[in-house]
mmCIF file with all atom_site columns, C-alpha atoms in Angstrom:
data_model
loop_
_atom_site.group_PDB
_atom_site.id
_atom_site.type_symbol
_atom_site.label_atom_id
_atom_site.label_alt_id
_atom_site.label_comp_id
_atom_site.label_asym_id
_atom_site.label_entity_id
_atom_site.label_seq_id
_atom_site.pdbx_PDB_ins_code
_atom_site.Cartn_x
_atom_site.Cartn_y
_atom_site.Cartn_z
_atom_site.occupancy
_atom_site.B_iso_or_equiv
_atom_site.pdbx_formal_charge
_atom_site.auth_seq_id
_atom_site.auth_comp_id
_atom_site.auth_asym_id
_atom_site.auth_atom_id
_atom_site.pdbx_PDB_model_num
ATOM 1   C CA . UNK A 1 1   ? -36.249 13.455 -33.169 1.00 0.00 ? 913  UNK A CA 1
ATOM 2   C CA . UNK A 1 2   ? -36.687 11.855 -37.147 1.00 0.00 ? 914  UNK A CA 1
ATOM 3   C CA . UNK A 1 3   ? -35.815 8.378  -37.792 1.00 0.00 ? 915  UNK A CA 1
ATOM 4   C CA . UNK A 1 4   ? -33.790 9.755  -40.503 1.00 0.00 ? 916  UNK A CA 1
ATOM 5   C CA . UNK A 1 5   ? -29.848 8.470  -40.254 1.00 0.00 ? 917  UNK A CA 1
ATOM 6   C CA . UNK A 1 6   ? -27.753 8.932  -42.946 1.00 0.00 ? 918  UNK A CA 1
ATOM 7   C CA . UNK A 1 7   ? -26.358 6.144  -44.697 1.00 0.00 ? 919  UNK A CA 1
ATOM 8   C CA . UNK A 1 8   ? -21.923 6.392  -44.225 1.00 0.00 ? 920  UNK A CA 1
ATOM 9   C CA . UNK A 1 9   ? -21.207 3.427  -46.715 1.00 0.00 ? 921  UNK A CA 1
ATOM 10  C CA . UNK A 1 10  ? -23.290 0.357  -47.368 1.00 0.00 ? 922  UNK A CA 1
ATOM 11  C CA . UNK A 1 11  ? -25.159 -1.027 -44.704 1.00 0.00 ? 923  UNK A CA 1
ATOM 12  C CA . UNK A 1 12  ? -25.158 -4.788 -46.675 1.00 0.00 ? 924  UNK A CA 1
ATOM 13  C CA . UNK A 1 13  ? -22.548 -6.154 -45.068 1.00 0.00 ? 925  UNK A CA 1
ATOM 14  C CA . UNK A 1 14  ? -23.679 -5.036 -41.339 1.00 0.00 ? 926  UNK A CA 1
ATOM 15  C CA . UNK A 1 15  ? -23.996 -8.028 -38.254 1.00 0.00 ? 927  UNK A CA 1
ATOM 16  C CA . UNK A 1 16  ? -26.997 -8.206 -36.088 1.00 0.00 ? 928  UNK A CA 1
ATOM 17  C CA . UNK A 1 17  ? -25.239 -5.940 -33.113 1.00 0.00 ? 929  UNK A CA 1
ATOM 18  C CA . UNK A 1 18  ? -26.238 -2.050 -32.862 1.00 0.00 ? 930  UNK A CA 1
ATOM 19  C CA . UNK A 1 19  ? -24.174 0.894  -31.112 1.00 0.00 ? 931  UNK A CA 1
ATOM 20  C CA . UNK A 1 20  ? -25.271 4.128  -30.341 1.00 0.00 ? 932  UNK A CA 1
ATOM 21  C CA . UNK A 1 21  ? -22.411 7.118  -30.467 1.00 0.00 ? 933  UNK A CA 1
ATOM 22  C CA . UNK A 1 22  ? -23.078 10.525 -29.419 1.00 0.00 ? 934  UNK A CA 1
ATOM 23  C CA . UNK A 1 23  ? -21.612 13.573 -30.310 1.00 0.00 ? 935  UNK A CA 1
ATOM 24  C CA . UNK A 1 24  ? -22.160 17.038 -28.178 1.00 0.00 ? 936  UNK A CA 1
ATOM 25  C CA . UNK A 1 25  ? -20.185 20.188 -28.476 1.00 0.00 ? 937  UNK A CA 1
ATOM 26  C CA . UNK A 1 26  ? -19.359 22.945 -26.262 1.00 0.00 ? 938  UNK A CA 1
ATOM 27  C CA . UNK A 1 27  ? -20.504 26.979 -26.449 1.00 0.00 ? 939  UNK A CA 1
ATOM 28  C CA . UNK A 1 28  ? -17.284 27.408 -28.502 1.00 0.00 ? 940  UNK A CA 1
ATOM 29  C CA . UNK A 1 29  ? -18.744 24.783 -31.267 1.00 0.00 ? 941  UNK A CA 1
ATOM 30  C CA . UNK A 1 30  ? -15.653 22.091 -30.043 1.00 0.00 ? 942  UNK A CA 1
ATOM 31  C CA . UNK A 1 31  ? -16.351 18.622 -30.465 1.00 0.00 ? 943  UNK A CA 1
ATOM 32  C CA . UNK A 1 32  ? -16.645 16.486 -27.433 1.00 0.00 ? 944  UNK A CA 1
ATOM 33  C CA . UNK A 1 33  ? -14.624 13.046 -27.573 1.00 0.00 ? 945  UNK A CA 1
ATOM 34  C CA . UNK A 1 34  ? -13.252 10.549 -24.740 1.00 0.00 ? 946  UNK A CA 1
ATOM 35  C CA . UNK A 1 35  ? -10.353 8.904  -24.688 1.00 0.00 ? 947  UNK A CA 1
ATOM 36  C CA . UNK A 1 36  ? -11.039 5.045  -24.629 1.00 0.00 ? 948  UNK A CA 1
ATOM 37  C CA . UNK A 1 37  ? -9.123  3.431  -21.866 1.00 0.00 ? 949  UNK A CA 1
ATOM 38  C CA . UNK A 1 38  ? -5.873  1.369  -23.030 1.00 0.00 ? 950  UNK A CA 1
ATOM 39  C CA . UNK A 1 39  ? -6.681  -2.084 -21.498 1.00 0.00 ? 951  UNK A CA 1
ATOM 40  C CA . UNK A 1 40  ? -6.251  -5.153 -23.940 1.00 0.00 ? 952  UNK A CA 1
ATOM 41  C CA . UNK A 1 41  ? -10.238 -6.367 -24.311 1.00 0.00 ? 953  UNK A CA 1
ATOM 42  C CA . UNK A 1 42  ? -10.973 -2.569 -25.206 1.00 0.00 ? 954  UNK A CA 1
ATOM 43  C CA . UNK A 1 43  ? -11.607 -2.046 -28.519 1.00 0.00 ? 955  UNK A CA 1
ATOM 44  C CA . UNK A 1 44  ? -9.558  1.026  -29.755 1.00 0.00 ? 956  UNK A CA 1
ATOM 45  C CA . UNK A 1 45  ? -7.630  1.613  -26.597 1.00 0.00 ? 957  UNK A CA 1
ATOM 46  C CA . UNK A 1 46  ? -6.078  4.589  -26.376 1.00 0.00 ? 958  UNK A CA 1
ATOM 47  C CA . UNK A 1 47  ? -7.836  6.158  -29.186 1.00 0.00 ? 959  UNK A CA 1
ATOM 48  C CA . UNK A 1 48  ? -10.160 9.052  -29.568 1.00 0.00 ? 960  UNK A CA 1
ATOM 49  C CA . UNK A 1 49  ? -14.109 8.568  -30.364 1.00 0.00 ? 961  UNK A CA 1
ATOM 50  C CA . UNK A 1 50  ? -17.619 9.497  -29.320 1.00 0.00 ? 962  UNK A CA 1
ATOM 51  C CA . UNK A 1 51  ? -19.362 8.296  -26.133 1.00 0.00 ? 963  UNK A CA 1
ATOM 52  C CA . UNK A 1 52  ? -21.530 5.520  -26.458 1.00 0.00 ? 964  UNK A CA 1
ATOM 53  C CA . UNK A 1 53  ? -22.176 1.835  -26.495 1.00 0.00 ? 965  UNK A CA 1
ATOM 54  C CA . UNK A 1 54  ? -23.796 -1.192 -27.378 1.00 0.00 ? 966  UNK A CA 1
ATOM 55  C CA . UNK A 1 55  ? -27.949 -1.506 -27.877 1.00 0.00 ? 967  UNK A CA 1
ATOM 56  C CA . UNK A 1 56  ? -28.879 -3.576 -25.037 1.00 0.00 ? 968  UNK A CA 1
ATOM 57  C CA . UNK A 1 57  ? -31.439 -6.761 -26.130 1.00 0.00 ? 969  UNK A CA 1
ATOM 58  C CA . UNK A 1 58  ? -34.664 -5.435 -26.412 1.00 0.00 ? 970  UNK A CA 1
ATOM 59  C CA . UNK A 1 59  ? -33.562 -1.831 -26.444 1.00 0.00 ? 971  UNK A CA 1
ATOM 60  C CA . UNK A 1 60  ? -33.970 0.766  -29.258 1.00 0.00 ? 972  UNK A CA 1
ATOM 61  C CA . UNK A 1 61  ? -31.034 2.877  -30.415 1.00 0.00 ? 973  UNK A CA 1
ATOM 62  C CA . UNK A 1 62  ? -32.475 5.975  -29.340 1.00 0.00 ? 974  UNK A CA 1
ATOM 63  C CA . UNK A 1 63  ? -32.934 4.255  -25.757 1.00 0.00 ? 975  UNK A CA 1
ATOM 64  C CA . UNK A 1 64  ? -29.262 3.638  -26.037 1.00 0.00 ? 976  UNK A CA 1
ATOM 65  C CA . UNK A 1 65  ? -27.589 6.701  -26.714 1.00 0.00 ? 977  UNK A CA 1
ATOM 66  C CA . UNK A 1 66  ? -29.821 8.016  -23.786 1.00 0.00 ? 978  UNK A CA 1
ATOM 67  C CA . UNK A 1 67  ? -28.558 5.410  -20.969 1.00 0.00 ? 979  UNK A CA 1
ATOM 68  C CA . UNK A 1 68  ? -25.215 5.570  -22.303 1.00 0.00 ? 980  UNK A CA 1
ATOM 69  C CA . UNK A 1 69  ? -24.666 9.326  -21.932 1.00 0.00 ? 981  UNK A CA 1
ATOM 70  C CA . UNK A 1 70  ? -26.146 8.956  -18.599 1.00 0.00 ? 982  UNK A CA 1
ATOM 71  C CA . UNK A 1 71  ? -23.788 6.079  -17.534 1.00 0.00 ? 983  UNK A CA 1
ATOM 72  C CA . UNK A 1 72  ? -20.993 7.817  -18.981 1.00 0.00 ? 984  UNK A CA 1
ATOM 73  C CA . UNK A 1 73  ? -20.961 11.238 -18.590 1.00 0.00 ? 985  UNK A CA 1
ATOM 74  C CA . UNK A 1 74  ? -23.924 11.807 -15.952 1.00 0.00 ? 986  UNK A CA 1
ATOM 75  C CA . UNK A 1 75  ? -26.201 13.535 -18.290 1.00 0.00 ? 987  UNK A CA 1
ATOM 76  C CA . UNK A 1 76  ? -29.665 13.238 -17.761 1.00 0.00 ? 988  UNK A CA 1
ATOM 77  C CA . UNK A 1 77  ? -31.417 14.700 -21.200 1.00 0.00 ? 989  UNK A CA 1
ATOM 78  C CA . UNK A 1 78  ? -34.832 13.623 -22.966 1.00 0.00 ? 990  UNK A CA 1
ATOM 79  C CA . UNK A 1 79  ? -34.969 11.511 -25.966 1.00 0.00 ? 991  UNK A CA 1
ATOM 80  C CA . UNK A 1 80  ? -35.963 14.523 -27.874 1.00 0.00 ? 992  UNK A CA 1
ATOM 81  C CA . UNK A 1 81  ? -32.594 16.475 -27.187 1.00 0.00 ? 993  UNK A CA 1
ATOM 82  C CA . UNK A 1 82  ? -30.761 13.185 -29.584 1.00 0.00 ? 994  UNK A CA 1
ATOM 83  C CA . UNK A 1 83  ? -30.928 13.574 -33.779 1.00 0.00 ? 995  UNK A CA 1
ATOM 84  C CA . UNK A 1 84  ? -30.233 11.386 -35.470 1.00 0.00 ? 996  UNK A CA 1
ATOM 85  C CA . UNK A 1 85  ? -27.825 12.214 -37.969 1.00 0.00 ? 997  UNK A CA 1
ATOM 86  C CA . UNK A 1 86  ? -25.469 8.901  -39.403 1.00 0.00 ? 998  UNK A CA 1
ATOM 87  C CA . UNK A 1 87  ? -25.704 5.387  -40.036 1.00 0.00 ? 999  UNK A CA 1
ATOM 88  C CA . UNK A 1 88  ? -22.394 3.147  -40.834 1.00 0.00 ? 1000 UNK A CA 1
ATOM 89  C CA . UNK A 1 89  ? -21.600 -0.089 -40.233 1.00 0.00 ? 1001 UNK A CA 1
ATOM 90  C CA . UNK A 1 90  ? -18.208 -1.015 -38.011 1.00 0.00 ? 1002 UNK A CA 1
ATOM 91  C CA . UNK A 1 91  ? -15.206 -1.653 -39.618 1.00 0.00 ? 1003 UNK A CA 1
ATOM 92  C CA . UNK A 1 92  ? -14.459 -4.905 -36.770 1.00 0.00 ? 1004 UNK A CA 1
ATOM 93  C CA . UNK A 1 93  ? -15.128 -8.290 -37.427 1.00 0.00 ? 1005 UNK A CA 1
ATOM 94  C CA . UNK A 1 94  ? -18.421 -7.829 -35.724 1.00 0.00 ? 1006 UNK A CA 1
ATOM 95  C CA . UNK A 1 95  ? -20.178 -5.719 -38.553 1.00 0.00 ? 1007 UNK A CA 1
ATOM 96  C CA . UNK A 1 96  ? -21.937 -3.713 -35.856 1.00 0.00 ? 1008 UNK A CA 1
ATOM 97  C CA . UNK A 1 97  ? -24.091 -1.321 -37.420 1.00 0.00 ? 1009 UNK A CA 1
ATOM 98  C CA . UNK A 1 98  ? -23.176 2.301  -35.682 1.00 0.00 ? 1010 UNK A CA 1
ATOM 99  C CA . UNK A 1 99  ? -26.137 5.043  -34.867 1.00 0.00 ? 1011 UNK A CA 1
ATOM 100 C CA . UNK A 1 100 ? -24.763 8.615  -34.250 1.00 0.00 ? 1012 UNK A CA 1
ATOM 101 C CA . UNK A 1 101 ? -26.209 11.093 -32.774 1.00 0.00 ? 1013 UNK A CA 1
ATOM 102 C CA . UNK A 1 102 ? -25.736 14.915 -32.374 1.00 0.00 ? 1014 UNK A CA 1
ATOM 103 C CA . UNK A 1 103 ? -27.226 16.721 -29.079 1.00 0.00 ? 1015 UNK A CA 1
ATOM 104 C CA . UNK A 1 104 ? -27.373 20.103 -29.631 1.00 0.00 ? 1016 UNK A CA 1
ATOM 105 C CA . UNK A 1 105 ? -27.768 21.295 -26.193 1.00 0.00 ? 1017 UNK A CA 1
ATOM 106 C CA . UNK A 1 106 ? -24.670 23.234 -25.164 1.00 0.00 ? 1018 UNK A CA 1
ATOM 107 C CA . UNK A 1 107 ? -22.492 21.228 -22.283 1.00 0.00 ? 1019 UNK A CA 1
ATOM 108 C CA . UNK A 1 108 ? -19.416 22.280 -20.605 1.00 0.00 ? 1020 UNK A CA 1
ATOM 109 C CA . UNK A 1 109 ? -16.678 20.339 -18.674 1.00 0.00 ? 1021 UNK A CA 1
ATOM 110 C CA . UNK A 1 110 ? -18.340 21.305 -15.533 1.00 0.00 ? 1022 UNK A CA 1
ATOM 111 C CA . UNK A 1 111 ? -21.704 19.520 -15.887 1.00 0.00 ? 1023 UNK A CA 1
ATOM 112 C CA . UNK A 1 112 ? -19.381 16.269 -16.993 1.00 0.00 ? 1024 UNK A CA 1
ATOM 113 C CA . UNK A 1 113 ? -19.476 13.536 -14.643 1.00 0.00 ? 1025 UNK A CA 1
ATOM 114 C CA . UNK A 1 114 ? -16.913 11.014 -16.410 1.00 0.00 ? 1026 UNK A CA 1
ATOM 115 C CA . UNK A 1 115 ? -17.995 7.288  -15.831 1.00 0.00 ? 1027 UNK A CA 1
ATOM 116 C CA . UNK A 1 116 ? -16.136 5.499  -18.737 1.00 0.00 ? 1028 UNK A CA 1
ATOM 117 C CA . UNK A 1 117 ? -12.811 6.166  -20.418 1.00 0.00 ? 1029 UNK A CA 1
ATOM 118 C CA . UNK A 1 118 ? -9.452  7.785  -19.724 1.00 0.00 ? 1030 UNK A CA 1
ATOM 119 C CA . UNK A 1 119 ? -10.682 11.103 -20.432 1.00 0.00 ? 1031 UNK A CA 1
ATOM 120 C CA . UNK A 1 120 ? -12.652 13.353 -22.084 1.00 0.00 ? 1032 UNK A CA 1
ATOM 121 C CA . UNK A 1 121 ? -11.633 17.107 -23.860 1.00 0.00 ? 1033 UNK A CA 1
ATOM 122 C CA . UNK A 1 122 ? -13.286 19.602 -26.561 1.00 0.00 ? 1034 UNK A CA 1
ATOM 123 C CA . UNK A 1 123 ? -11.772 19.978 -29.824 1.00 0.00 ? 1035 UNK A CA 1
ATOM 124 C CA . UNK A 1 124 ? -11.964 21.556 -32.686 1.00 0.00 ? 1036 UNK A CA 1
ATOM 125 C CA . UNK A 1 125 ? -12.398 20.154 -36.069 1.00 0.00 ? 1037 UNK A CA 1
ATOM 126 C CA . UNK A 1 126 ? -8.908  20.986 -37.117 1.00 0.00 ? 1038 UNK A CA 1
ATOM 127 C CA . UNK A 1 127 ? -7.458  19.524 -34.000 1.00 0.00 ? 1039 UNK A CA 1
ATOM 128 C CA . UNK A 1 128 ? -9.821  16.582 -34.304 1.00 0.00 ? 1040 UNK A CA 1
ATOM 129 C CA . UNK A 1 129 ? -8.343  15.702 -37.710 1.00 0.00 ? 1041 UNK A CA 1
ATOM 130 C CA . UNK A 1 130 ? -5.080  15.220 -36.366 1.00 0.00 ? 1042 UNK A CA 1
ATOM 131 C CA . UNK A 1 131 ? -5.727  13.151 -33.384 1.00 0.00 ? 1043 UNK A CA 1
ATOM 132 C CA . UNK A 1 132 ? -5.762  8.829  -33.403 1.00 0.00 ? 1044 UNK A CA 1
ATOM 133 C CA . UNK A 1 133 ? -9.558  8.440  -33.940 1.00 0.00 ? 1045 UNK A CA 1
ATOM 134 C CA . UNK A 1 134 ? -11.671 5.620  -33.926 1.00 0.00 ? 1046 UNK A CA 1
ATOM 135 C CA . UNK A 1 135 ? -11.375 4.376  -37.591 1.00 0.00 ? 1047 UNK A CA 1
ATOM 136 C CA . UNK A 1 136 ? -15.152 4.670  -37.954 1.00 0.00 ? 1048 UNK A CA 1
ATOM 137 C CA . UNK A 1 137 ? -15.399 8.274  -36.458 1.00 0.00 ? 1049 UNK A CA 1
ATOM 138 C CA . UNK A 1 138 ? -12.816 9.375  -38.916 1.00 0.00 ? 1050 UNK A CA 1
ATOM 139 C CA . UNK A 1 139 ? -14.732 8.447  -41.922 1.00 0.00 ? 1051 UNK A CA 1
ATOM 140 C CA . UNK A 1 140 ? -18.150 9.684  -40.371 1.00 0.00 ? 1052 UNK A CA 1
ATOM 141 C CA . UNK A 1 141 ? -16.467 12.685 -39.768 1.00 0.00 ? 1053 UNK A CA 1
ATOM 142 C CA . UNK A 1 142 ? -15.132 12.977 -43.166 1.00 0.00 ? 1054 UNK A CA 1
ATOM 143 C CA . UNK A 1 143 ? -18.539 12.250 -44.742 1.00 0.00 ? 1055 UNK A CA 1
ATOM 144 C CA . UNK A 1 144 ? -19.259 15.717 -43.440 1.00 0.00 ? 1056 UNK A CA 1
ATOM 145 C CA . UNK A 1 145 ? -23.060 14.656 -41.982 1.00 0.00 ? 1057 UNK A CA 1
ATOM 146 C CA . UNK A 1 146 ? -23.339 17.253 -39.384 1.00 0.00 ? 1058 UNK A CA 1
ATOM 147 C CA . UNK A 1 147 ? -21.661 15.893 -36.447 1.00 0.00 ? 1059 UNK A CA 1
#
């Protein structure tokens, strides 16, 4: 892994929080994305976005994106599978600045043990442009970084 995000935006106006997203694809090159739950204190319900979360205190972002793919899809991978690849900063009243990550090791829906969200599938880039995404995704997406 580099240390070398890059920069979606301008990071001035980013808040003290830190997320970690993650993005993985399949052997067919689709796009893995979960389907937030639709309960009132999520953020985004019902929306499509990458799997991740919130930097704990004391944490790194790298340390994040592992723990939350293990929490939340029961994937177990080194640090060294995770590169970097964008930095943004949320588009909520928070200011969170947002860490994403591409894993390039190869997962199907098999070795997916769902822990968070409504549901996960694999899409393509074309299908992935006309789904409800997370606002941020969208424009990380669009920034065409390498996701």
């Amino acid at each position: 892994m580099t240390d070398s995000f890059r920069i979606v935006g301008s990071l001035a106006a980013a808040g003290p929080a830190a997320v970690a997203a993650v993005a993985f694809r399949d052997g067919e090159g689709r796009l893995l994305l979960q389907l937030r739950d639709a309960f009132p204190d999520v953020v985004y319900g019902g929306y499509w976005g990458l799997f991740g979360g919130a930097v704990d205190a004391g944490e790194t972002v790298l340390a994040a994106a592992v723990r939350e793919t293990e929490e939340e899809l029961g994937l177990a991978l080194p640090p060294t599978a995770f590169c970097p690849v964008a930095q943004t900063v949320s588009t909520l009243p928070d200011r969170a600045r947002l860490h994403f990550f591409r894993v390039d090791v190869v997962i199907a829906p098999s070795d997916i043990r769902l822990g968070e969200g409504a549901g996960f599938a694999f899409f393509t880039l074309d299908q992935v442009r006309a789904l409800r995404l997370v606002p941020t995704l969208r424009r990380v997406l669009e920034a065409d970084v390498g996701l």
